[in-house]
Structure formats: structure tokens, C-alpha cells
Amino acid sequence: MNIITKSPEQTKKIAENFAKKLKGGEIIGLTGPLGSGKTVFVQGLAKGLKIKEKITSPSFVLMKFYKTNKKAVKQLIHLDAWRLNSPQDLEQLGITELLTEDNVIVIEWIEKVEKFFKNRSLIIIKFTLGQQEKTRKISIKNKKV
Amino acid sequence: MLILGIETSCDETSLALIKANKDKIKTIKHITYSQIKIHQPFGGVVPELAARAHLEKIIPLTKKIIKRKGLKKINLIAVTKGPGLMPSLLVGVELAKTLSYLEKIPILGINHLEGHIFSIKNIQKIKYPALSLIVSGGHTLLVLIQKPFKYTQIGSTLDDAAGECFDKAAQFLNLGYPGGPIISKIATKWRNAHKNKKPSIYLPRPMLSKNDFNFSFSGLKTALIYKLRKEKFPLEEVCAEIEQAIVDVLVQKTMKAVRSYNVKSLLLVGGVAANEFLRESLKKQAKKSKVNFFVPRKKLATDNAVMIALAGYARWQTLSQEQKQKAKKHSLKIQPDPSLSLK
């Protein structure tokens, strides 16, 4: 699925609608250059999951947890692999224990750690910068195992 | 009193030993792992933040700082409880509990952000109400300090932290990590050679609505990317403009808060407080507004255990005998809290 958005608000809206279809247990990988809208997308996901807190960049702290107010999903785990160097770094964050049916995990810069999930189904969302400053192309692919 | 400080909230593994006698405080030992890294051959410094990495360092660092007999002399352990990364925080907290158990030493769990406030040397000279800008790779927030230990967050970033903005801009420009010091060095060199000249590239100053003290830096990142897509600019001028834009936003929002809340003192703390241009700019504005300006030594601006020990000591002083007994009793129950907020 390919979508063109013309503003951060539109990206958030796409994400919000996407979130409403989540059932819990999904692992969502976001890929795209700096400034392409990955964190903005997560802000939209949060709205769709009725999360009260604001979503800020987890680039430094690597991992943030948010409780949702949507029945099927207990918490949203927002990970950022920008500062990680290998899939093994993910293991040391205790990620395996977090891959449960109650949680939805969204990982920015998924390409850095994709190998870690080789035996699991992933939803890969790719972001591309458009010609115009506010335009982005978002494509959603299901990588089923 | 001998206080052991432990800080492992994110990247740094840091331990410190301070000796305090009422207002006289002396740092006996301070080891932060990144200082040791400087002596290692450059090969791409990896942020050493995973639990195993902290674990590998913390035992040798602990041995460097206290001998087994020395442990008996420690009166208080101050450890970062949060905010931060859970597996990293756990290493520090579990070390604290182990040492506490061995010699029945009380532990105080410290808020990392409060720790930054205590990185200032002459904290007892602060007149209240005070305002603190806490700015680092992971945090950008404005905190009103009505009186000692009474904090109210009045604004924070809605997306990227200021330090993160420097790092991401540097990565985009292929300048290496950490980006802040690298961009700042290039920017300073250009500014000194071109006094009063403006860079040829213009970047927006992302300001939000008038009545709010929140920040936003992700727009600066996108503006930089799009500008450089269209046109080539000299690297030194790009760095100068990035630093100027970030500093402009931080200074303007902070000074607006200073005036709004009519504070008597202004504190600049956190890793980005090591940025010379920010220090000078804010100092100048504070002087204009007749507000006392406080900033830590650069070594204590980035994450370190000295500030944690200092905050621990200050907090301990406020406890009654009963509260101290209670703290002693509950020491082994302390748990990290990755989302701990300043209240």
C-alpha cells in the first residue's frame, strides 16, 4: 500500500487509522531517512491507541513504554535503533521478553536490526521524502513468516 | 559524611565518592567510563549503553573507587533511579543494593534530572524562585524551582531534544558522533573568522505559540535536509547556522520564561550546557535581565555520578531521623523508574 501525505498532520491521520486495526502482538518496523516522518507516524499511532502522553523521540533513551487505552493492546513500545550498531544490541535491551500478544512494538530505523526478527512477521513501513518540503511517500508492506 | 554516587541511566557508567561536612563538600574520586574511552584508539565509539556493557565496566570501576574495607566508611549511597533506559538503570540500582546489603548503608534513589540541577557548584547561592533549562541529548525542558526541591515543569520538547538535533544534523553532514562538539568547533572557528557576518544559509527558528514554553527541533532537521538538497553551502556556514538556530530557540524561550515567572536565578544544566556558545549567549541575556546565572563546569554538565552524590547528600539533609531510619529500612526495595518525572 502506497500513500502520499502532504503534511505531518496527514501522516498522523494515516497512522491513527492504521492503529485502530491493531490487534496486539504486531511488530512494526519504520524505515526512511532523517526527517521523513517516522516519529510523526508514531505520534499518530499513539493517538489511535488513545495514549495520553506525548510521544517524543526515543533516539537517546532507545526505548519508551506507553500504556494504551485500547482493549486489545496493553502497551505500545517505541524503540529507536538509530544509535544501535547491530541486531545483538537489541537483545541486550531485553526485547525478547517484550514480544508478547499484549504489546505492539514499533521500531524506527528497523534496517539496523531487522536480522533480529528473521523468524517473525513484521509490518514494514517505508518513508520517503517528497520533492516538496512537506510531502512524504509512505508504503506499508507485510513481511509474513 | 562519605557519599557514593552511582549513575548508569543511559550511556555513561559513572561512580563518584564525595566527602561532605555541612556546606563543605569535596569530590574524592570520580570515574566516568567515557573518560577512559578517550584513551582508546579511535575506531568509532559505540554508545556503551546496553546492560551487559554497563555490567562489564561497573565492577572494575567500583574496585577502582572503593576497596572492601573502604566500603565500611560510606554513609550513604545515592543512585540514579530514573528517568532513563531500564536495563542500564538496573545495573546501577542493583550495584547500590549489593553494596548497601554488605554494610547496611542507606540508599537514596535520585532523579537524574534533579542530579543535573545539583551539578552546579555554588548551589547554595541560588536565590529563589529559579528557572532551570535542562538540555542534553535526551532531554530539553524548562523547570521552575520555586524553592529548593520544589519543581514544576513549565515546558519541554515536543519531539527531538536539542542535543539530539545537533547529533542528527552532524550525522546528515557526515561529521561523526557526538555531533554537538564537532558542529560547535567548526561553527566557532567560522564565527571567529567572520565576526558579525551572517551565514549564507538560513534555517528557521522553530518557535511555537506565544504563551507556551515548549520546544520543537525536528523542524530544524527537516529544513536543513531540504535546503541542502536544493543548494550547496559551505560546511562551516551550515554548522554556524545550525548552532545559531538551536541556541536562538533555547535562549529566546528560556528568557521569555525568566521574565514571565520573574525569577531571580537562571540555571543551565545538562550535556548541552557544555556548549560554549550557549553558555555565553544565555549568560549575556541573564545579565541584561539582571538575573543570576549558574552553569556547571563542563566536565559535570554531561552525565556523571558526582551530581548524583551531591543531590543525594542534599536530599539526605532534609530528612528527619525517622525518615532516615525508614530510608535505611527500605533501601533494598528500590526499583528503577524509566519514566520518573521531576516533581
XYZ file of C-alpha atoms in Angstrom:
488
model
C 0.000 0.000 0.000
C 1.392 3.414 -1.019
C 0.182 6.747 0.286
C 1.299 10.321 -0.340
C 0.900 12.735 2.556
C 1.283 16.490 2.287
C 1.766 17.418 5.935
C 2.747 15.935 9.301
C -0.941 16.079 10.238
C -1.820 13.855 7.292
C 0.908 11.378 8.232
C -0.515 11.294 11.755
C -4.011 10.694 10.432
C -2.854 7.722 8.340
C -1.117 6.322 11.417
C -4.144 6.914 13.626
C -6.363 4.914 11.274
C -3.722 2.215 10.999
C -3.569 1.936 14.779
C -7.279 1.271 15.035
C -6.769 -2.012 13.168
C -4.061 -3.285 15.510
C -4.880 -6.425 17.470
C -1.821 -6.697 19.692
C 1.411 -8.578 19.079
C 2.340 -6.625 15.938
C 5.955 -5.703 15.306
C 6.122 -2.601 13.134
C 9.394 -1.534 11.579
C 9.809 2.023 10.289
C 12.468 2.843 7.741
C 13.372 6.056 5.972
C 15.893 8.910 6.074
C 16.160 11.575 8.775
C 13.136 13.837 8.763
C 10.945 11.502 6.722
C 8.207 11.258 9.327
C 8.877 8.106 11.326
C 8.360 9.664 14.757
C 5.427 11.705 13.449
C 3.862 8.391 12.384
C 4.316 7.013 15.888
C 2.592 10.117 17.270
C -0.372 9.238 15.068
C -0.261 5.609 16.222
C -0.395 6.831 19.791
C -3.499 8.859 19.063
C -5.153 5.827 17.512
C -4.277 3.768 20.603
C -5.643 6.509 22.833
C -2.316 7.087 24.572
C -2.409 10.185 26.733
C 1.286 11.060 26.935
C 3.045 12.865 24.123
C 5.427 10.830 22.005
C 8.886 12.345 21.754
C 11.960 10.975 20.053
C 13.487 7.944 21.823
C 16.770 8.268 19.934
C 18.764 8.683 23.112
C 16.954 6.580 25.618
C 16.333 3.921 22.904
C 13.092 2.574 24.326
C 9.943 4.124 25.779
C 6.804 2.437 27.059
C 3.277 3.795 26.819
C 0.093 2.361 28.294
C -2.787 2.410 25.872
C -6.489 2.800 26.371
C -7.390 0.407 23.606
C -8.643 -3.001 24.662
C -6.541 -5.335 22.545
C -3.216 -3.611 23.110
C -1.868 -3.184 26.629
C 1.166 -1.120 25.779
C 3.000 0.475 22.904
C 6.746 0.054 22.981
C 8.571 2.688 20.941
C 12.096 1.760 20.024
C 14.694 3.696 18.108
C 17.611 1.830 16.570
C 19.354 4.981 15.275
C 22.118 4.675 17.878
C 22.379 0.897 17.778
C 25.057 -0.861 15.783
C 23.843 -4.409 15.470
C 20.849 -6.677 15.995
C 22.609 -8.056 19.095
C 22.279 -4.654 20.791
C 18.533 -5.220 20.697
C 18.865 -8.448 22.652
C 20.596 -6.622 25.467
C 17.569 -4.377 25.816
C 15.545 -7.398 26.830
C 13.442 -7.210 23.690
C 12.575 -10.909 23.520
C 10.514 -10.777 26.695
C 8.581 -7.823 25.283
C 7.369 -9.599 22.133
C 4.014 -10.653 23.545
C 0.442 -10.589 22.267
C -0.373 -7.694 24.608
C 2.197 -5.327 23.195
C 2.667 -3.505 19.939
C 6.277 -2.735 19.202
C 7.295 -0.029 16.759
C 10.934 0.292 15.828
C 12.433 3.263 13.988
C 15.473 2.565 11.771
C 14.398 -1.075 11.546
C 17.009 -1.800 8.848
C 19.712 -1.665 11.529
C 18.229 -4.531 13.492
C 15.967 -6.342 11.023
C 18.007 -9.565 11.221
C 16.932 -9.949 14.827
C 13.366 -10.563 13.653
C 14.153 -13.007 10.853
C 11.782 -15.639 12.226
C 8.934 -13.264 12.957
C 6.268 -11.480 10.961
C 6.876 -7.770 10.572
C 4.975 -4.857 9.155
C 7.499 -2.679 7.338
C 6.573 0.933 6.736
C 8.889 2.840 4.414
C 9.050 6.643 4.380
C 10.408 8.677 1.504
C 10.992 12.430 1.331
C 8.920 14.052 -1.390
C 10.047 16.749 -3.796
C 8.136 19.369 -1.876
C 9.208 20.070 1.673
C 6.110 18.748 3.394
C 5.387 15.798 1.130
C 6.147 12.226 2.071
C 5.505 8.848 0.492
C 4.528 6.086 2.889
C 4.424 2.453 1.836
C 3.208 -0.355 4.054
C 4.254 -3.951 3.488
C 3.523 -7.084 5.444
C 6.511 -9.374 5.797
C 4.936 -12.632 6.832
C 6.902 -15.590 8.122
C 29.738 12.072 55.605
C 31.037 9.927 52.775
C 28.618 9.534 49.901
C 28.911 7.140 46.971
C 27.161 8.293 43.801
C 26.178 5.856 41.024
C 24.944 6.940 37.594
C 24.002 4.470 34.827
C 20.807 5.921 33.367
C 21.893 5.797 29.744
C 25.328 5.700 28.148
C 27.701 6.619 30.903
C 28.819 4.294 33.670
C 29.886 6.663 36.407
C 30.843 6.397 40.054
C 31.870 9.103 42.488
C 32.868 9.446 46.097
C 32.267 12.760 47.847
C 33.060 13.879 51.357
C 30.596 16.299 52.886
C 30.677 18.239 56.111
C 27.680 20.595 56.280
C 28.407 23.027 53.412
C 31.921 21.850 52.781
C 31.866 19.305 50.009
C 34.844 17.716 48.334
C 34.974 15.220 45.477
C 37.371 12.466 46.494
C 37.072 10.286 43.402
C 35.143 10.487 40.156
C 35.324 7.947 37.377
C 33.172 8.065 34.287
C 33.838 5.354 31.751
C 33.766 7.628 28.698
C 36.834 9.384 30.062
C 38.706 6.131 29.763
C 37.367 5.647 26.244
C 39.168 8.803 25.137
C 42.423 6.989 25.515
C 41.324 4.129 23.342
C 42.272 4.194 19.663
C 39.596 5.855 17.633
C 37.562 3.223 15.905
C 34.098 4.581 16.026
C 32.994 4.970 19.590
C 29.956 2.866 20.242
C 27.459 4.183 22.752
C 28.008 1.760 25.579
C 24.575 1.602 26.944
C 23.416 -1.977 26.950
C 23.165 -3.696 30.292
C 25.999 -6.064 29.588
C 28.332 -3.211 28.696
C 27.458 -1.352 31.922
C 27.945 -4.585 33.805
C 31.370 -5.176 32.302
C 32.515 -1.748 33.422
C 30.826 -1.274 36.733
C 32.706 -3.940 38.677
C 36.190 -2.733 37.690
C 35.087 0.877 38.244
C 33.730 0.016 41.691
C 37.012 -1.669 42.595
C 38.868 1.458 41.487
C 36.752 3.659 43.670
C 36.415 1.679 46.884
C 38.360 -1.078 48.478
C 36.428 -3.663 50.502
C 37.496 -2.055 53.766
C 36.610 1.372 52.373
C 33.010 0.292 51.928
C 32.524 0.394 55.694
C 33.267 4.113 55.696
C 30.495 5.004 53.241
C 27.495 6.583 54.949
C 25.111 6.962 52.020
C 24.637 5.612 48.511
C 22.920 7.884 46.002
C 21.910 6.094 42.815
C 20.045 7.284 39.732
C 16.565 5.791 39.912
C 15.353 7.336 36.639
C 14.469 8.554 34.097
C 16.441 6.544 31.565
C 16.837 3.171 29.965
C 15.612 0.331 32.160
C 18.383 -2.227 31.641
C 21.023 0.463 32.203
C 19.320 1.852 35.324
C 19.021 -1.665 36.727
C 22.781 -2.167 36.718
C 23.333 0.899 38.900
C 20.443 0.125 41.217
C 21.466 -3.493 41.692
C 25.039 -2.423 42.445
C 23.689 0.029 45.027
C 21.610 -2.678 46.664
C 24.513 -5.119 46.769
C 26.826 -2.611 48.431
C 24.039 -1.490 50.761
C 23.416 -5.083 51.814
C 27.081 -5.740 52.557
C 27.467 -2.899 55.058
C 23.882 -1.797 55.796
C 24.313 1.538 54.030
C 21.153 3.528 53.282
C 20.292 4.214 49.629
C 18.534 7.227 48.183
C 17.128 6.875 44.657
C 17.809 10.093 42.789
C 16.052 11.669 39.823
C 18.629 12.075 37.044
C 17.160 15.479 36.131
C 17.470 16.707 39.711
C 21.016 15.416 39.591
C 21.733 17.790 36.696
C 20.461 20.692 38.785
C 22.933 19.721 41.505
C 25.836 19.718 39.053
C 26.135 23.436 39.797
C 28.906 24.229 42.213
C 27.590 27.068 44.317
C 24.002 25.890 44.508
C 23.597 27.398 47.962
C 23.990 30.851 46.388
C 20.887 30.455 44.258
C 18.075 32.881 45.042
C 14.542 31.612 44.502
C 12.382 31.376 42.502
C 14.848 29.985 40.000
C 14.452 28.617 36.496
C 16.475 25.766 35.082
C 16.962 24.861 31.446
C 17.911 21.177 31.371
C 19.281 20.435 27.941
C 21.008 17.285 26.683
C 20.827 14.580 24.035
C 17.828 13.025 25.706
C 16.166 15.974 27.442
C 15.151 19.547 26.766
C 12.981 21.060 29.454
C 12.353 24.179 31.457
C 11.782 23.710 35.167
C 10.644 26.329 37.621
C 12.230 25.884 41.054
C 10.053 27.799 43.490
C 12.235 26.809 46.422
C 14.811 24.036 46.970
C 13.386 20.667 45.910
C 10.115 22.184 44.656
C 9.990 21.694 40.883
C 7.369 22.474 38.251
C 7.991 21.582 34.634
C 6.787 24.504 32.542
C 7.891 23.388 29.095
C 9.699 20.673 27.189
C 10.412 19.471 23.687
C 7.529 18.102 21.661
C 9.844 15.996 19.521
C 13.660 15.991 19.446
C 15.948 17.165 22.214
C 18.415 19.954 21.428
C 21.441 17.686 21.807
C 19.793 15.152 19.538
C 19.243 17.881 16.929
C 22.989 18.566 16.929
C 23.744 14.848 16.614
C 21.311 14.224 13.785
C 22.458 17.299 11.873
C 26.042 16.109 12.260
C 25.155 12.647 11.015
C 23.410 14.141 7.998
C 26.548 16.169 7.279
C 28.770 13.088 7.800
C 30.616 14.737 10.651
C 30.761 11.886 13.170
C 29.412 11.321 16.670
C 28.783 13.014 19.051
C 27.701 15.815 16.757
C 27.355 18.699 19.181
C 31.025 19.277 19.968
C 32.016 18.718 16.315
C 29.487 21.205 14.912
C 30.317 23.664 17.661
C 34.042 23.540 16.923
C 33.519 24.234 13.221
C 30.932 26.921 13.958
C 33.158 28.704 16.475
C 36.074 28.757 14.060
C 33.900 30.283 11.354
C 32.342 32.858 13.704
C 35.752 33.975 14.963
C 36.995 34.422 11.408
C 33.845 36.203 10.225
C 32.769 38.424 13.089
C 29.308 39.924 12.732
C 28.766 38.224 9.400
C 25.685 36.033 8.882
C 25.994 32.575 7.301
C 24.754 32.291 3.721
C 22.299 29.548 4.715
C 19.194 30.421 6.702
C 17.417 27.892 8.921
C 14.111 28.533 10.679
C 13.878 29.024 14.440
C 11.037 26.661 15.301
C 9.016 28.672 17.778
C 5.645 27.632 18.965
C 2.754 29.767 20.108
C 3.431 32.808 22.242
C 2.125 31.583 25.539
C 3.947 28.346 25.732
C 7.407 27.266 26.811
C 7.641 24.104 24.748
C 10.344 23.457 22.171
C 10.460 21.712 18.836
C 13.644 20.805 16.981
C 12.554 18.233 14.423
C 11.540 21.014 12.005
C 15.086 22.340 12.057
C 16.345 18.922 10.991
C 13.907 18.742 8.044
C 14.628 22.316 6.964
C 18.349 21.533 6.884
C 17.796 18.429 4.767
C 15.612 20.214 2.224
C 17.889 23.262 1.979
C 20.919 21.116 1.265
C 19.011 19.113 -1.324
C 18.449 22.236 -3.399
C 21.730 24.075 -2.946
C 25.308 23.661 -1.793
C 26.555 25.714 1.130
C 29.988 25.846 2.758
C 30.101 23.385 5.645
C 31.408 25.942 8.144
C 28.479 28.254 7.444
C 25.999 25.399 7.760
C 27.462 24.473 11.161
C 27.406 28.085 12.295
C 23.763 28.447 11.302
C 22.741 25.170 12.957
C 24.355 26.183 16.216
C 22.919 29.701 15.999
C 19.401 28.401 15.304
C 19.450 25.923 18.191
C 20.915 28.471 20.590
C 18.447 31.166 19.458
C 15.484 28.913 20.216
C 16.843 27.838 23.606
C 17.770 31.364 24.644
C 14.578 33.055 23.499
C 12.232 30.541 25.096
C 14.267 30.469 28.307
C 14.429 34.246 28.654
C 10.716 34.508 27.968
C 10.147 32.122 30.861
C 12.596 34.082 33.037
C 10.531 37.227 32.501
C 7.141 35.520 32.779
C 7.932 33.911 36.096
C 10.029 36.782 37.333
C 12.794 34.509 38.563
C 15.902 35.629 40.416
C 18.263 32.923 39.151
C 18.784 31.042 35.914
C 20.460 27.636 35.714
C 21.776 25.993 32.566
C 22.466 22.276 33.017
C 22.685 19.022 31.048
C 25.138 17.855 28.386
C 24.421 20.763 26.020
C 25.356 23.138 28.873
C 28.921 22.286 27.847
C 28.316 24.199 24.594
C 30.357 27.380 24.905
C 28.159 29.411 22.558
C 25.027 28.567 24.523
C 26.732 29.347 27.828
C 27.908 32.738 26.637
C 24.644 33.669 24.933
C 22.497 32.791 27.924
C 24.927 34.417 30.356
C 24.729 37.649 28.355
C 20.937 37.650 28.308
C 20.717 36.792 32.002
C 22.966 39.739 32.809
C 20.754 42.031 30.718
C 17.722 40.860 32.672
C 19.619 41.235 35.941
C 19.236 37.578 36.790
C 21.999 35.484 38.384
C 23.338 32.872 36.008
C 24.590 29.448 37.075
C 26.227 26.819 34.928
C 28.284 23.719 35.888
C 31.901 23.062 34.896
C 31.861 21.348 31.513
C 33.011 18.051 32.997
C 29.938 17.940 35.221
C 27.485 19.066 32.523
C 27.354 15.627 30.883
C 26.039 12.636 32.836
C 28.149 11.873 35.904
C 27.872 10.379 39.370
C 29.195 13.450 41.208
C 25.956 15.323 40.632
C 24.002 12.292 41.828
C 26.048 12.122 45.017
C 25.545 15.872 45.565
C 21.791 15.578 45.074
C 21.744 12.592 47.411
C 23.555 14.487 50.124
C 21.260 17.494 49.768
C 18.170 15.296 49.966
C 19.527 13.373 52.938
C 19.968 16.631 54.849
C 16.254 17.336 54.521
C 15.208 14.029 56.116
C 14.177 13.716 59.736
C 15.697 10.967 61.889
C 12.565 8.934 61.366
C 12.712 9.369 57.597
C 16.386 8.408 57.611
C 15.561 5.213 59.505
C 12.796 4.489 57.021
C 15.167 5.024 54.076
C 17.632 2.629 55.656
C 14.925 0.034 56.119
C 13.611 0.255 52.541
C 16.940 0.523 50.765
C 16.829 -2.953 49.297
C 13.398 -2.313 47.817
C 14.453 0.474 45.454
C 13.405 -0.084 41.843
C 14.379 1.894 38.762
C 11.703 4.014 37.113
C 12.457 4.757 33.445
C 9.703 7.389 33.261
C 10.445 9.179 36.522
C 9.469 12.825 36.256
C 10.656 15.861 38.168
C 8.086 16.871 40.746
